[in-house]
């Protein structure tokens, strides 16, 4: 059984991103998210407040909330997703 766990964790290690800054709940983040449209890919800016972090390891996710045209919009992102082109912490939580 421990052999399987070792194989799984070594496999997951290949996909863990180490280029993202550390951030906590309450921080304001600015991201560039890759969006696939027909035959081209573009970068969509997304800025908001981190309201949740869930999971551990490769399965960890975070939720960002922003206000768009007077409506609250929440989106869940896997931390290690290749869809996130860049992530920058704009403001730390108090």
Coordinates of C-alpha atoms in Angstrom, one line a residue:
X1 CA 0.0 0.0 0.0
X2 CA 2.8 2.5 0.8
X3 CA 4.3 1.8 -2.6
X4 CA 1.1 3.1 -4.3
X5 CA 1.1 6.2 -2.1
X6 CA 4.7 6.9 -2.9
X7 CA 4.0 6.6 -6.6
X8 CA 0.9 8.8 -6.4
X9 CA 2.7 11.5 -4.4
X10 CA 5.7 11.5 -6.9
X11 CA 3.2 11.8 -9.8
X12 CA 1.4 14.7 -8.1
X13 CA 4.7 16.4 -7.4
X14 CA 5.2 17.0 -11.1
X15 CA 2.0 19.2 -11.3
X16 CA 2.5 21.3 -8.1
X17 CA 3.2 24.9 -9.0
X18 CA 5.9 26.6 -7.0
X19 CA 5.9 29.9 -8.9
X20 CA 2.8 31.4 -7.2
X21 CA 3.1 33.7 -4.2
X22 CA 1.7 32.7 -0.8
X23 CA -1.7 34.3 0.0
X24 CA -4.3 34.0 2.7
X25 CA -8.1 34.5 3.1
X26 CA -8.8 38.2 2.9
X27 CA -6.0 39.1 0.5
X28 CA -6.8 40.9 -2.7
X29 CA -5.3 39.2 -5.7
X30 CA -4.9 40.1 -9.3
X31 CA -4.7 37.2 -11.8
X32 CA -4.4 36.5 -15.5
X33 CA -6.6 33.5 -16.4
X34 CA -6.2 31.7 -19.8
X35 CA -9.5 31.6 -21.7
X36 CA -9.9 29.3 -24.8
X37 CA -12.1 30.9 -27.5
X38 CA -12.5 28.9 -30.6
X39 CA -9.0 28.5 -32.0
X40 CA -7.2 31.1 -29.9
X41 CA -6.3 31.6 -26.2
X42 CA -6.4 35.0 -24.5
X43 CA -5.6 36.2 -21.0
X44 CA -8.6 37.5 -19.0
X45 CA -7.8 39.7 -16.0
X46 CA -9.5 38.7 -12.7
X47 CA -9.2 40.8 -9.5
X48 CA -10.9 40.1 -6.2
X49 CA -10.8 39.1 -2.6
X50 CA -9.9 35.5 -1.6
X51 CA -12.8 34.3 0.5
X52 CA -12.0 30.6 0.9
X53 CA -9.3 28.0 0.6
X54 CA -10.1 24.3 0.6
X55 CA -8.2 21.0 0.3
X56 CA -4.6 20.1 0.4
X57 CA -1.8 19.3 -2.0
X58 CA -2.7 19.0 -5.7
X59 CA -6.4 19.2 -4.9
X60 CA -6.3 22.6 -3.1
X61 CA -8.7 25.3 -4.4
X62 CA -9.4 28.9 -3.5
X63 CA -12.4 31.1 -4.1
X64 CA -12.2 34.7 -5.3
X65 CA -15.1 37.2 -5.1
X66 CA -15.3 40.4 -7.1
X67 CA -18.0 42.9 -7.8
X68 CA -18.8 43.2 -11.6
X69 CA -21.4 45.8 -12.7
X70 CA -22.9 45.9 -9.2
X71 CA -23.2 42.1 -8.9
X72 CA -21.1 39.9 -6.7
X73 CA -19.3 37.2 -8.7
X74 CA -17.4 34.2 -7.1
X75 CA -15.1 31.8 -8.9
X76 CA -13.3 28.8 -7.7
X77 CA -9.8 28.1 -9.0
X78 CA -7.5 25.1 -8.4
X79 CA -4.3 26.5 -7.1
X80 CA -2.1 24.3 -9.2
X81 CA -4.1 24.8 -12.4
X82 CA -2.3 25.7 -15.7
X83 CA -5.3 28.0 -16.4
X84 CA -3.8 30.6 -14.0
X85 CA -1.1 32.4 -16.1
X86 CA -0.1 34.7 -13.3
X87 CA -1.1 35.6 -9.7
X88 CA -0.1 38.7 -7.8
X89 CA -1.1 39.8 -4.3
X90 CA -2.3 43.4 -4.5
X91 CA -3.2 43.9 -0.8
X92 CA -2.7 41.7 2.3
X93 CA -5.6 41.2 4.8
X94 CA -5.5 43.2 8.0

